[in-house]
């Protein structure tokens, strides 16, 4: 007999807030296809309640009354530090929840829970180190700058790394003194609702953090349009990001856009292949390829092209997809819709005689209702082909040869995206040249950090978005700069 799905409410004012007229949305376990929970389907009404709650917390009169906007930087840091410890103490519970909700293998979900704690730890320490400057000006003046929070910030989160993206975004926004309203993805939000409950037990006052669950075109759109939102941090697809930026522009609201990618890894003939090969494979199968910064294109210098393909093929044939709890090489995709989307790309590849060089397998005991996609290695993909240009968001690697450094840079930079890039070469001068000419927000030389690095500013150029999250840099994005000029004679 199937258990009754557990019901999850919104989190507003430090309490569970039941679904309003919108009803609920079923939550599916991608490993089995089973509906195991339901979330509230928020609308403009719940978004408005959450924004009102955040505004009160931000504008309140005193710390004693729980006014987050009045907390000193030190006090904000201490709350975040306690929250980091609480997440650490509940890491296994959070990982199990995230793993079931998204289908990601348990070890990845555990790494994500650790990253969530680490973001809060990092921003707890950073909160009281964010400051302005004094500026030279005319005689008789003292001029200084002050970094101030925006006020109420909106956070729209995708389903692929809910804990990590929530941690980096909300951690930095709260450290800077903002009150937050979060709209997680309808496909994966359970870990965030639990993390918010933990925050309430760590001294985060009511209203400083609110979560409204629901669909993008409903709750998400209402958040982007709400005139009470002072800044929006959006992480998701390029198409939706554009829509969010347009809605925000109507009320002069600044936006940070963390969007998709088609990130290249360039392998030169002098590369250390023993180190590079496992990284090339992991960068596309991590989270079943559903990573914005997945290394989804590998460009290989002609003299070693056949040898690299052969070794990649051997590794791909050994990869096995299976249920999240089995902790295999990769889990299922997030949903039947995503499975169909990836399948359509592969169908096109076969129809157009793109060379499917190797593929992995699905564990024989994987439940029939799960959203499993075998990892696929495509060889000789022309640089201009859709499979080498568009974000597939699945475990599909496109390999393309190049003939020279100039050729490699042209191909690497030749997509609409510019999120991250990897370069594998022993030549120091070439490392520096490529670090400078590759159009991407991050360049990794002889390593590749898909999604990693709490301390490292992250974001894109071109269709991959603008603004930076992570690291200290994120704090600048979650504050606005005021210049004060004092004429004293
Ligand atoms: P998506 O754009 O469909 O959804 C992202 C979020 O936006 C969800 O919460 C969704 O409910 C919401 N949304 C949808 N329509 C909306 C609307 N009209 N108004 C406001 N909000 C709306 O993306 P997805 O499929 O959930 O995530 C996958 C995408 O996210 C990929 O393109 C991936 O590259 C990108 N991503 C980027 C980063 C990064 O940091 N650059 C990180 C993770 C994922």
PDB file of C-alpha atoms in Angstrom, residues 233-408:
ATOM      1  CA  UNK A 233      18.743  36.927  -7.480  1.00  0.00           C
ATOM      2  CA  UNK A 234      17.635  34.494 -10.176  1.00  0.00           C
ATOM      3  CA  UNK A 235      19.261  31.161 -10.943  1.00  0.00           C
ATOM      4  CA  UNK A 236      17.753  29.110 -13.734  1.00  0.00           C
ATOM      5  CA  UNK A 237      17.389  28.928 -17.478  1.00  0.00           C
ATOM      6  CA  UNK A 238      18.305  31.731 -19.858  1.00  0.00           C
ATOM      7  CA  UNK A 239      14.745  32.018 -21.178  1.00  0.00           C
ATOM      8  CA  UNK A 240      13.187  32.418 -17.716  1.00  0.00           C
ATOM      9  CA  UNK A 241      15.988  34.738 -16.598  1.00  0.00           C
ATOM     10  CA  UNK A 242      15.146  37.131 -19.393  1.00  0.00           C
ATOM     11  CA  UNK A 243      11.477  37.072 -18.364  1.00  0.00           C
ATOM     12  CA  UNK A 244      12.360  37.762 -14.724  1.00  0.00           C
ATOM     13  CA  UNK A 245      14.651  40.656 -15.691  1.00  0.00           C
ATOM     14  CA  UNK A 246      11.874  42.170 -17.817  1.00  0.00           C
ATOM     15  CA  UNK A 247       9.337  41.925 -14.974  1.00  0.00           C
ATOM     16  CA  UNK A 248      11.843  43.406 -12.509  1.00  0.00           C
ATOM     17  CA  UNK A 249      12.651  46.278 -14.864  1.00  0.00           C
ATOM     18  CA  UNK A 250       9.023  47.434 -14.605  1.00  0.00           C
ATOM     19  CA  UNK A 251       9.705  48.413 -10.993  1.00  0.00           C
ATOM     20  CA  UNK A 252      13.384  49.399 -11.374  1.00  0.00           C
ATOM     21  CA  UNK A 253      14.547  46.351  -9.469  1.00  0.00           C
ATOM     22  CA  UNK A 254      18.178  45.251  -9.969  1.00  0.00           C
ATOM     23  CA  UNK A 255      18.697  41.608 -10.895  1.00  0.00           C
ATOM     24  CA  UNK A 256      21.514  39.083 -10.722  1.00  0.00           C
ATOM     25  CA  UNK A 257      21.142  36.396 -13.370  1.00  0.00           C
ATOM     26  CA  UNK A 258      22.909  33.033 -12.988  1.00  0.00           C
ATOM     27  CA  UNK A 259      21.892  31.177 -16.135  1.00  0.00           C
ATOM     28  CA  UNK A 260      22.874  28.235 -18.255  1.00  0.00           C
ATOM     29  CA  UNK A 261      26.087  27.198 -19.956  1.00  0.00           C
ATOM     30  CA  UNK A 262      27.786  25.032 -22.565  1.00  0.00           C
ATOM     31  CA  UNK A 263      31.145  25.006 -20.889  1.00  0.00           C
ATOM     32  CA  UNK A 264      34.195  23.714 -22.797  1.00  0.00           C
ATOM     33  CA  UNK A 265      37.199  21.792 -21.553  1.00  0.00           C
ATOM     34  CA  UNK A 266      40.168  22.194 -23.910  1.00  0.00           C
ATOM     35  CA  UNK A 267      42.697  19.357 -23.946  1.00  0.00           C
ATOM     36  CA  UNK A 268      46.056  20.091 -25.582  1.00  0.00           C
ATOM     37  CA  UNK A 269      48.454  17.384 -26.757  1.00  0.00           C
ATOM     38  CA  UNK A 270      50.797  18.048 -23.817  1.00  0.00           C
ATOM     39  CA  UNK A 271      48.057  17.581 -21.175  1.00  0.00           C
ATOM     40  CA  UNK A 272      48.454  15.231 -18.229  1.00  0.00           C
ATOM     41  CA  UNK A 273      45.758  12.796 -19.353  1.00  0.00           C
ATOM     42  CA  UNK A 274      45.905  10.640 -16.219  1.00  0.00           C
ATOM     43  CA  UNK A 275      44.675  13.633 -14.235  1.00  0.00           C
ATOM     44  CA  UNK A 276      42.417  15.075 -16.921  1.00  0.00           C
ATOM     45  CA  UNK A 277      40.376  12.055 -18.021  1.00  0.00           C
ATOM     46  CA  UNK A 278      38.493  11.308 -14.774  1.00  0.00           C
ATOM     47  CA  UNK A 279      37.763  15.029 -14.423  1.00  0.00           C
ATOM     48  CA  UNK A 280      36.437  15.251 -17.994  1.00  0.00           C
ATOM     49  CA  UNK A 281      34.026  12.394 -17.274  1.00  0.00           C
ATOM     50  CA  UNK A 282      32.958  13.597 -13.841  1.00  0.00           C
ATOM     51  CA  UNK A 283      32.265  17.114 -15.109  1.00  0.00           C
ATOM     52  CA  UNK A 284      29.431  15.791 -17.298  1.00  0.00           C
ATOM     53  CA  UNK A 285      28.024  12.978 -15.157  1.00  0.00           C
ATOM     54  CA  UNK A 286      27.966  14.889 -11.847  1.00  0.00           C
ATOM     55  CA  UNK A 287      24.279  15.379 -10.988  1.00  0.00           C
ATOM     56  CA  UNK A 288      23.489  13.429 -14.198  1.00  0.00           C
ATOM     57  CA  UNK A 289      24.706  16.391 -16.269  1.00  0.00           C
ATOM     58  CA  UNK A 290      22.098  18.699 -14.730  1.00  0.00           C
ATOM     59  CA  UNK A 291      24.707  21.232 -13.684  1.00  0.00           C
ATOM     60  CA  UNK A 292      24.837  24.763 -15.103  1.00  0.00           C
ATOM     61  CA  UNK A 293      28.635  24.570 -15.222  1.00  0.00           C
ATOM     62  CA  UNK A 294      28.790  20.977 -16.513  1.00  0.00           C
ATOM     63  CA  UNK A 295      31.766  20.420 -18.805  1.00  0.00           C
ATOM     64  CA  UNK A 296      29.456  19.452 -21.660  1.00  0.00           C
ATOM     65  CA  UNK A 297      31.944  20.037 -24.501  1.00  0.00           C
ATOM     66  CA  UNK A 298      35.434  18.564 -24.719  1.00  0.00           C
ATOM     67  CA  UNK A 299      37.748  20.001 -27.368  1.00  0.00           C
ATOM     68  CA  UNK A 300      40.789  17.835 -28.093  1.00  0.00           C
ATOM     69  CA  UNK A 301      43.933  18.706 -30.070  1.00  0.00           C
ATOM     70  CA  UNK A 302      44.194  16.618 -33.226  1.00  0.00           C
ATOM     71  CA  UNK A 303      47.369  14.590 -32.469  1.00  0.00           C
ATOM     72  CA  UNK A 304      45.795  13.009 -29.356  1.00  0.00           C
ATOM     73  CA  UNK A 305      42.147  13.076 -30.507  1.00  0.00           C
ATOM     74  CA  UNK A 306      41.719   9.361 -31.291  1.00  0.00           C
ATOM     75  CA  UNK A 307      43.556   8.258 -28.155  1.00  0.00           C
ATOM     76  CA  UNK A 308      41.481  10.522 -25.903  1.00  0.00           C
ATOM     77  CA  UNK A 309      38.234   9.364 -27.529  1.00  0.00           C
ATOM     78  CA  UNK A 310      39.184   5.745 -27.001  1.00  0.00           C
ATOM     79  CA  UNK A 311      39.908   6.302 -23.315  1.00  0.00           C
ATOM     80  CA  UNK A 312      36.751   8.354 -22.790  1.00  0.00           C
ATOM     81  CA  UNK A 313      34.693   5.628 -24.492  1.00  0.00           C
ATOM     82  CA  UNK A 314      36.129   3.008 -22.163  1.00  0.00           C
ATOM     83  CA  UNK A 315      35.115   5.095 -19.144  1.00  0.00           C
ATOM     84  CA  UNK A 316      31.623   5.839 -20.497  1.00  0.00           C
ATOM     85  CA  UNK A 317      30.905   2.156 -21.101  1.00  0.00           C
ATOM     86  CA  UNK A 318      31.605   1.481 -17.413  1.00  0.00           C
ATOM     87  CA  UNK A 319      29.171   4.134 -16.096  1.00  0.00           C
ATOM     88  CA  UNK A 320      25.970   2.963 -14.416  1.00  0.00           C
ATOM     89  CA  UNK A 321      22.845   5.000 -13.618  1.00  0.00           C
ATOM     90  CA  UNK A 322      20.541   3.889 -10.808  1.00  0.00           C
ATOM     91  CA  UNK A 323      18.411   4.989  -7.862  1.00  0.00           C
ATOM     92  CA  UNK A 324      19.731   7.777  -5.669  1.00  0.00           C
ATOM     93  CA  UNK A 325      19.945   5.460  -2.645  1.00  0.00           C
ATOM     94  CA  UNK A 326      22.233   3.037  -4.539  1.00  0.00           C
ATOM     95  CA  UNK A 327      24.823   5.820  -4.899  1.00  0.00           C
ATOM     96  CA  UNK A 328      26.041   4.721  -8.342  1.00  0.00           C
ATOM     97  CA  UNK A 329      27.843   6.880 -10.908  1.00  0.00           C
ATOM     98  CA  UNK A 330      24.704   8.869 -11.562  1.00  0.00           C
ATOM     99  CA  UNK A 331      21.081   9.009 -10.501  1.00  0.00           C
ATOM    100  CA  UNK A 332      17.943   9.604 -12.568  1.00  0.00           C
ATOM    101  CA  UNK A 333      17.083  12.917 -14.215  1.00  0.00           C
ATOM    102  CA  UNK A 334      14.743  15.164 -12.254  1.00  0.00           C
ATOM    103  CA  UNK A 335      11.482  14.467 -14.126  1.00  0.00           C
ATOM    104  CA  UNK A 336       9.877  12.710 -17.093  1.00  0.00           C
ATOM    105  CA  UNK A 337       9.850  16.118 -18.825  1.00  0.00           C
ATOM    106  CA  UNK A 338      13.636  16.441 -18.498  1.00  0.00           C
ATOM    107  CA  UNK A 339      14.092  12.854 -19.668  1.00  0.00           C
ATOM    108  CA  UNK A 340      12.034  13.611 -22.741  1.00  0.00           C
ATOM    109  CA  UNK A 341      13.991  16.802 -23.399  1.00  0.00           C
ATOM    110  CA  UNK A 342      17.358  15.006 -23.295  1.00  0.00           C
ATOM    111  CA  UNK A 343      15.891  12.134 -25.323  1.00  0.00           C
ATOM    112  CA  UNK A 344      14.856  14.564 -28.069  1.00  0.00           C
ATOM    113  CA  UNK A 345      18.463  15.793 -28.418  1.00  0.00           C
ATOM    114  CA  UNK A 346      19.722  12.212 -28.654  1.00  0.00           C
ATOM    115  CA  UNK A 347      17.078  11.356 -31.199  1.00  0.00           C
ATOM    116  CA  UNK A 348      18.279  14.273 -33.294  1.00  0.00           C
ATOM    117  CA  UNK A 349      21.902  13.135 -32.894  1.00  0.00           C
ATOM    118  CA  UNK A 350      21.056   9.695 -34.263  1.00  0.00           C
ATOM    119  CA  UNK A 351      18.868  11.058 -37.044  1.00  0.00           C
ATOM    120  CA  UNK A 352      21.699  13.321 -38.196  1.00  0.00           C
ATOM    121  CA  UNK A 353      24.354  10.599 -38.053  1.00  0.00           C
ATOM    122  CA  UNK A 354      26.222  12.196 -35.168  1.00  0.00           C
ATOM    123  CA  UNK A 355      28.639   9.540 -33.976  1.00  0.00           C
ATOM    124  CA  UNK A 356      27.371   7.931 -30.734  1.00  0.00           C
ATOM    125  CA  UNK A 357      30.706   6.476 -29.723  1.00  0.00           C
ATOM    126  CA  UNK A 358      29.817   4.941 -26.370  1.00  0.00           C
ATOM    127  CA  UNK A 359      27.188   4.843 -23.704  1.00  0.00           C
ATOM    128  CA  UNK A 360      26.788   3.574 -20.161  1.00  0.00           C
ATOM    129  CA  UNK A 361      23.996   1.467 -18.740  1.00  0.00           C
ATOM    130  CA  UNK A 362      21.105   1.516 -16.291  1.00  0.00           C
ATOM    131  CA  UNK A 363      21.288  -0.766 -13.243  1.00  0.00           C
ATOM    132  CA  UNK A 364      19.182  -3.881 -13.839  1.00  0.00           C
ATOM    133  CA  UNK A 365      17.266  -3.370 -10.581  1.00  0.00           C
ATOM    134  CA  UNK A 366      16.479   0.336 -11.218  1.00  0.00           C
ATOM    135  CA  UNK A 367      12.724   0.873 -10.686  1.00  0.00           C
ATOM    136  CA  UNK A 368      10.771   0.980 -13.952  1.00  0.00           C
ATOM    137  CA  UNK A 369       9.072   4.278 -13.014  1.00  0.00           C
ATOM    138  CA  UNK A 370      12.394   6.155 -12.563  1.00  0.00           C
ATOM    139  CA  UNK A 371      13.687   8.838 -14.967  1.00  0.00           C
ATOM    140  CA  UNK A 372      16.906   7.102 -16.021  1.00  0.00           C
ATOM    141  CA  UNK A 373      19.118   8.298 -18.863  1.00  0.00           C
ATOM    142  CA  UNK A 374      22.289   6.446 -19.829  1.00  0.00           C
ATOM    143  CA  UNK A 375      25.388   8.643 -20.188  1.00  0.00           C
ATOM    144  CA  UNK A 376      26.210   9.191 -23.851  1.00  0.00           C
ATOM    145  CA  UNK A 377      29.513  10.088 -25.554  1.00  0.00           C
ATOM    146  CA  UNK A 378      29.178  11.853 -28.903  1.00  0.00           C
ATOM    147  CA  UNK A 379      32.281  12.081 -31.121  1.00  0.00           C
ATOM    148  CA  UNK A 380      33.183  14.453 -33.978  1.00  0.00           C
ATOM    149  CA  UNK A 381      30.373  16.881 -33.139  1.00  0.00           C
ATOM    150  CA  UNK A 382      30.705  19.890 -35.485  1.00  0.00           C
ATOM    151  CA  UNK A 383      31.319  23.036 -33.412  1.00  0.00           C
ATOM    152  CA  UNK A 384      28.287  24.815 -34.859  1.00  0.00           C
ATOM    153  CA  UNK A 385      25.842  21.918 -34.351  1.00  0.00           C
ATOM    154  CA  UNK A 386      22.965  22.329 -31.886  1.00  0.00           C
ATOM    155  CA  UNK A 387      24.465  19.514 -29.784  1.00  0.00           C
ATOM    156  CA  UNK A 388      27.629  21.590 -29.371  1.00  0.00           C
ATOM    157  CA  UNK A 389      25.792  24.888 -28.952  1.00  0.00           C
ATOM    158  CA  UNK A 390      22.760  24.278 -26.707  1.00  0.00           C
ATOM    159  CA  UNK A 391      22.506  23.280 -23.077  1.00  0.00           C
ATOM    160  CA  UNK A 392      21.187  19.698 -23.034  1.00  0.00           C
ATOM    161  CA  UNK A 393      21.192  19.422 -19.219  1.00  0.00           C
ATOM    162  CA  UNK A 394      21.768  15.688 -19.182  1.00  0.00           C
ATOM    163  CA  UNK A 395      24.744  13.260 -19.183  1.00  0.00           C
ATOM    164  CA  UNK A 396      25.650  13.865 -22.831  1.00  0.00           C
ATOM    165  CA  UNK A 397      29.217  14.812 -23.737  1.00  0.00           C
ATOM    166  CA  UNK A 398      30.062  16.317 -27.147  1.00  0.00           C
ATOM    167  CA  UNK A 399      33.677  15.885 -28.286  1.00  0.00           C
ATOM    168  CA  UNK A 400      35.166  18.016 -31.082  1.00  0.00           C
ATOM    169  CA  UNK A 401      38.743  18.100 -32.460  1.00  0.00           C
ATOM    170  CA  UNK A 402      40.814  21.276 -32.933  1.00  0.00           C
ATOM    171  CA  UNK A 403      44.001  21.974 -34.822  1.00  0.00           C
ATOM    172  CA  UNK A 404      45.648  24.958 -33.085  1.00  0.00           C
ATOM    173  CA  UNK A 405      45.387  27.236 -30.053  1.00  0.00           C
ATOM    174  CA  UNK A 406      43.567  29.856 -32.136  1.00  0.00           C
ATOM    175  CA  UNK A 407      41.138  27.228 -33.398  1.00  0.00           C
ATOM    176  CA  UNK A 408      40.499  26.011 -29.827  1.00  0.00           C
TER     177      UNK A 408
END
